[in-house]
Coordinates of C-alpha atoms and ligand atoms in Angstrom, one line a residue:
M1 CA 0.0 0.0 0.0
T2 CA 1.2 3.5 -0.8
S3 CA 1.8 5.8 2.2
R4 CA 0.1 9.2 2.0
L5 CA 2.5 12.1 2.8
V6 CA 1.4 15.7 3.6
V7 CA 4.5 18.0 3.4
L8 CA 4.5 21.4 5.1
V9 CA 6.8 24.1 3.8
S10 CA 7.8 27.7 4.1
G11 CA 10.4 28.3 1.5
T12 CA 12.3 27.0 -1.5
G13 CA 11.2 23.4 -1.2
T14 CA 14.2 21.5 -2.5
N15 CA 13.5 18.8 0.1
L16 CA 9.9 18.7 -1.0
Q17 CA 11.1 18.4 -4.6
A18 CA 13.4 15.5 -3.7
L19 CA 10.3 13.7 -2.2
I20 CA 8.2 14.5 -5.2
D21 CA 10.9 13.1 -7.5
A22 CA 11.3 9.9 -5.4
C23 CA 7.5 9.3 -5.3
A24 CA 7.4 9.2 -9.1
D25 CA 8.8 5.6 -8.7
P26 CA 5.9 3.3 -7.6
A27 CA 8.5 1.2 -5.8
Y28 CA 9.2 4.1 -3.4
G29 CA 6.0 3.3 -1.6
A30 CA 4.8 6.9 -0.9
E31 CA 2.8 9.6 -2.5
V32 CA 2.7 13.4 -1.7
V33 CA -1.0 13.9 -1.5
A34 CA -0.9 17.6 -0.4
V35 CA 1.5 20.4 0.4
G36 CA 0.7 23.0 3.1
A37 CA 2.3 26.3 3.8
D38 CA 2.2 29.2 6.2
R39 CA 2.7 31.8 3.5
H40 CA 1.9 32.5 -0.2
G41 CA 4.3 33.1 -3.1
I42 CA 7.0 30.6 -2.2
E43 CA 8.8 28.4 -4.6
A44 CA 7.8 25.3 -2.7
L45 CA 4.1 25.9 -3.6
S46 CA 5.1 26.4 -7.3
R47 CA 6.9 23.0 -7.2
A48 CA 3.7 21.4 -5.8
D49 CA 1.6 23.1 -8.5
R50 CA 3.9 22.0 -11.3
A51 CA 3.6 18.4 -10.0
G52 CA -0.2 18.6 -9.9
I53 CA -0.3 18.2 -6.1
A54 CA -3.1 19.8 -4.0
T55 CA -1.9 22.8 -1.9
F56 CA -3.3 24.8 1.0
V57 CA -2.0 28.0 2.8
K58 CA -2.8 29.0 6.3
R59 CA -1.3 32.3 7.4
V60 CA -1.1 33.1 11.1
V61 CA -2.1 36.7 10.4
D62 CA -5.4 35.6 9.0
F63 CA -6.5 34.0 12.3
S64 CA -7.6 35.7 15.5
T65 CA -5.2 33.6 17.6
R66 CA -2.3 31.3 17.1
E67 CA -4.4 28.4 18.5
H68 CA -7.0 29.0 15.7
W69 CA -4.3 29.0 13.1
D70 CA -2.9 25.8 14.5
R71 CA -6.3 24.0 14.5
A72 CA -7.0 25.2 11.0
M73 CA -3.7 23.8 9.9
A74 CA -4.3 20.5 11.6
D75 CA -7.8 20.3 10.1
S76 CA -6.4 20.8 6.6
V77 CA -3.7 18.2 7.1
A78 CA -6.2 15.7 8.6
G79 CA -8.5 16.2 5.5
F80 CA -5.8 14.5 3.4
E81 CA -5.7 11.5 5.7
P82 CA -1.9 11.3 5.9
D83 CA 0.1 8.4 7.1
L84 CA 3.1 10.7 7.6
I85 CA 3.4 14.5 7.8
V86 CA 6.8 15.8 6.8
L87 CA 7.9 19.3 7.9
A88 CA 10.4 20.2 5.2
G89 CA 11.7 23.8 5.9
F90 CA 8.4 24.6 7.7
M91 CA 9.3 27.6 9.9
K92 CA 6.5 27.4 12.4
L93 CA 6.1 25.4 15.6
V94 CA 3.0 23.3 15.8
S95 CA 1.1 22.8 19.1
D96 CA 0.8 19.8 21.4
D97 CA -2.9 19.6 20.2
F98 CA -1.7 19.3 16.6
L99 CA 0.8 16.6 17.5
A100 CA -1.7 14.7 19.5
R101 CA -3.9 14.3 16.4
F102 CA -1.1 12.7 14.5
E103 CA 0.8 10.8 17.2
D104 CA 4.4 9.9 16.2
R105 CA 3.5 10.7 12.6
V106 CA 5.0 14.2 12.3
V107 CA 8.7 14.3 11.3
N108 CA 10.9 17.4 10.8
T109 CA 14.2 17.8 9.1
H110 CA 16.6 20.1 10.8
P111 CA 20.0 21.4 9.4
A112 CA 22.2 20.4 12.3
L113 CA 23.2 17.3 14.2
S114 CA 20.8 17.1 17.2
P115 CA 21.0 17.8 20.0
S116 CA 23.4 20.5 18.9
F117 CA 22.2 23.8 17.5
P118 CA 18.4 23.6 17.7
G119 CA 16.3 26.5 16.3
M120 CA 16.1 28.6 13.2
N121 CA 19.8 29.1 12.5
G122 CA 21.4 25.6 12.7
P123 CA 24.1 26.2 10.0
A124 CA 25.0 29.7 11.3
D125 CA 25.2 28.5 14.9
A126 CA 27.4 25.5 14.0
L127 CA 29.7 27.8 12.0
A128 CA 29.9 30.4 14.8
Y129 CA 30.6 27.7 17.4
G130 CA 33.5 26.5 15.3
A131 CA 32.1 23.0 14.9
K132 CA 34.2 20.9 12.5
V133 CA 31.3 18.5 11.7
T134 CA 27.6 19.4 11.4
G135 CA 24.8 17.9 9.3
A136 CA 21.1 17.3 9.3
T137 CA 18.7 15.4 11.6
L138 CA 15.3 13.9 10.8
F139 CA 13.2 13.5 14.0
I140 CA 9.8 12.8 15.3
V141 CA 8.3 16.1 16.3
D142 CA 7.6 16.5 20.1
G143 CA 6.7 19.6 22.2
G144 CA 10.2 21.0 22.2
V145 CA 12.2 22.9 19.6
D146 CA 14.1 20.2 17.5
T147 CA 14.2 17.9 20.5
G148 CA 12.2 14.9 19.3
P149 CA 13.4 11.2 18.9
I150 CA 15.9 11.0 16.1
V151 CA 15.0 8.9 13.1
A152 CA 18.1 9.6 11.0
Q153 CA 21.2 11.8 10.8
V154 CA 23.8 12.7 8.2
A155 CA 27.1 14.2 9.0
V156 CA 28.7 17.0 6.9
P157 CA 32.2 18.4 7.5
V158 CA 32.6 22.1 7.9
V159 CA 35.1 23.5 5.4
D160 CA 37.6 26.1 6.7
G161 CA 36.6 29.6 5.7
E162 CA 33.2 28.8 4.2
D163 CA 30.2 31.0 4.8
V164 CA 26.7 30.1 6.1
E165 CA 25.2 29.9 2.6
T166 CA 27.7 27.4 1.2
L167 CA 27.6 25.3 4.4
H168 CA 23.8 25.2 4.4
E169 CA 23.8 24.2 0.7
R170 CA 26.2 21.4 1.4
I171 CA 24.1 20.3 4.4
K172 CA 20.9 20.4 2.2
A173 CA 22.5 18.1 -0.3
G174 CA 23.1 15.4 2.3
E175 CA 19.7 16.3 4.0
R176 CA 17.7 15.6 0.8
T177 CA 19.3 12.1 0.4
M178 CA 18.7 11.3 4.1
L179 CA 15.1 12.5 3.9
V180 CA 14.3 10.6 0.8
D181 CA 16.0 7.4 2.0
T182 CA 14.4 7.5 5.4
V183 CA 10.9 8.5 4.5
G184 CA 10.9 5.8 1.9
R185 CA 11.9 3.2 4.5
M186 CA 9.3 4.5 6.9
A187 CA 6.6 4.3 4.2
R188 CA 7.6 0.7 3.1
E189 CA 8.5 -0.8 6.5
G190 CA 6.6 1.2 9.1
W191 CA 8.2 2.6 12.3
H192 CA 7.9 2.4 16.0
V193 CA 8.8 5.0 18.7
D194 CA 9.8 3.7 22.1
G195 CA 10.8 6.6 24.3
R196 CA 13.7 8.3 22.5
L197 CA 14.3 5.3 20.3
V198 CA 12.9 5.1 16.8
R199 CA 13.0 1.8 15.0
I200 CA 12.1 1.4 11.3
G201 CA 10.7 -1.9 10.2
Ligands
GAR301 C1 16.3 22.8 5.2 O1 17.7 22.9 5.4 C2 15.6 22.5 6.5 O2 16.3 21.6 7.3 C3 15.5 23.9 7.1 O3 15.2 24.7 6.1 C4 15.8 24.2 4.9 C5 14.7 24.2 3.9 O4 15.2 24.0 2.6 N1 14.6 23.9 8.2 C6 14.8 24.5 9.3 O5 15.7 25.3 9.5 C7 13.6 24.4 10.3 N2 14.0 24.9 11.6 P1 14.2 23.7 1.4 O6 13.0 24.7 1.4 O7 15.0 23.9 0.1 O8 13.7 22.3 1.5

């Protein structure tokens, strides 16, 4: 059976594109059934449009409270009956209520090696700290900021003298491969979360 993916995005969407491309092969075992965003006019939504994938946009400013926004986002996601929700460059935190509706089925990809450098600026923080190795982490989203149980990680060496943009681009190259490999395995084999440990298959 093909797993149904809903992908949430806020930006360029290269991770989304990697998933869309992988899903073109029926043997991959997953299908992107919808792409949701917290803003209009982003390249990630254009990528979904070009692929003929349904999209929805919920902007925080269009709701009276953050809770209303969160519930509307969760309702839209739920309407597509996803097996797995992938946050791929989605720059908003979702609430505990959101997560409770999709228990252990929301994953996020973060451009650092957890538990180091959580938050919005993983590559810049790793560079400023002087880390020699950083990378990307795919994790099950919990109530914290980039704190959930780790599903997969990829290491990327920091090159002397490079800037944040080049480091982030090199992280993203590894991140896309990790995301596609791991989401495919989750779709085909299933997964189990036991405390902090995630087992695929
Ligand atoms: C990715 O590197 C992702 O890990 C990061 O944004 C980038 C999105 O790239 N996410 C975060 O920093 C979330 N805190 P993309 O739009 O090209 O897929």
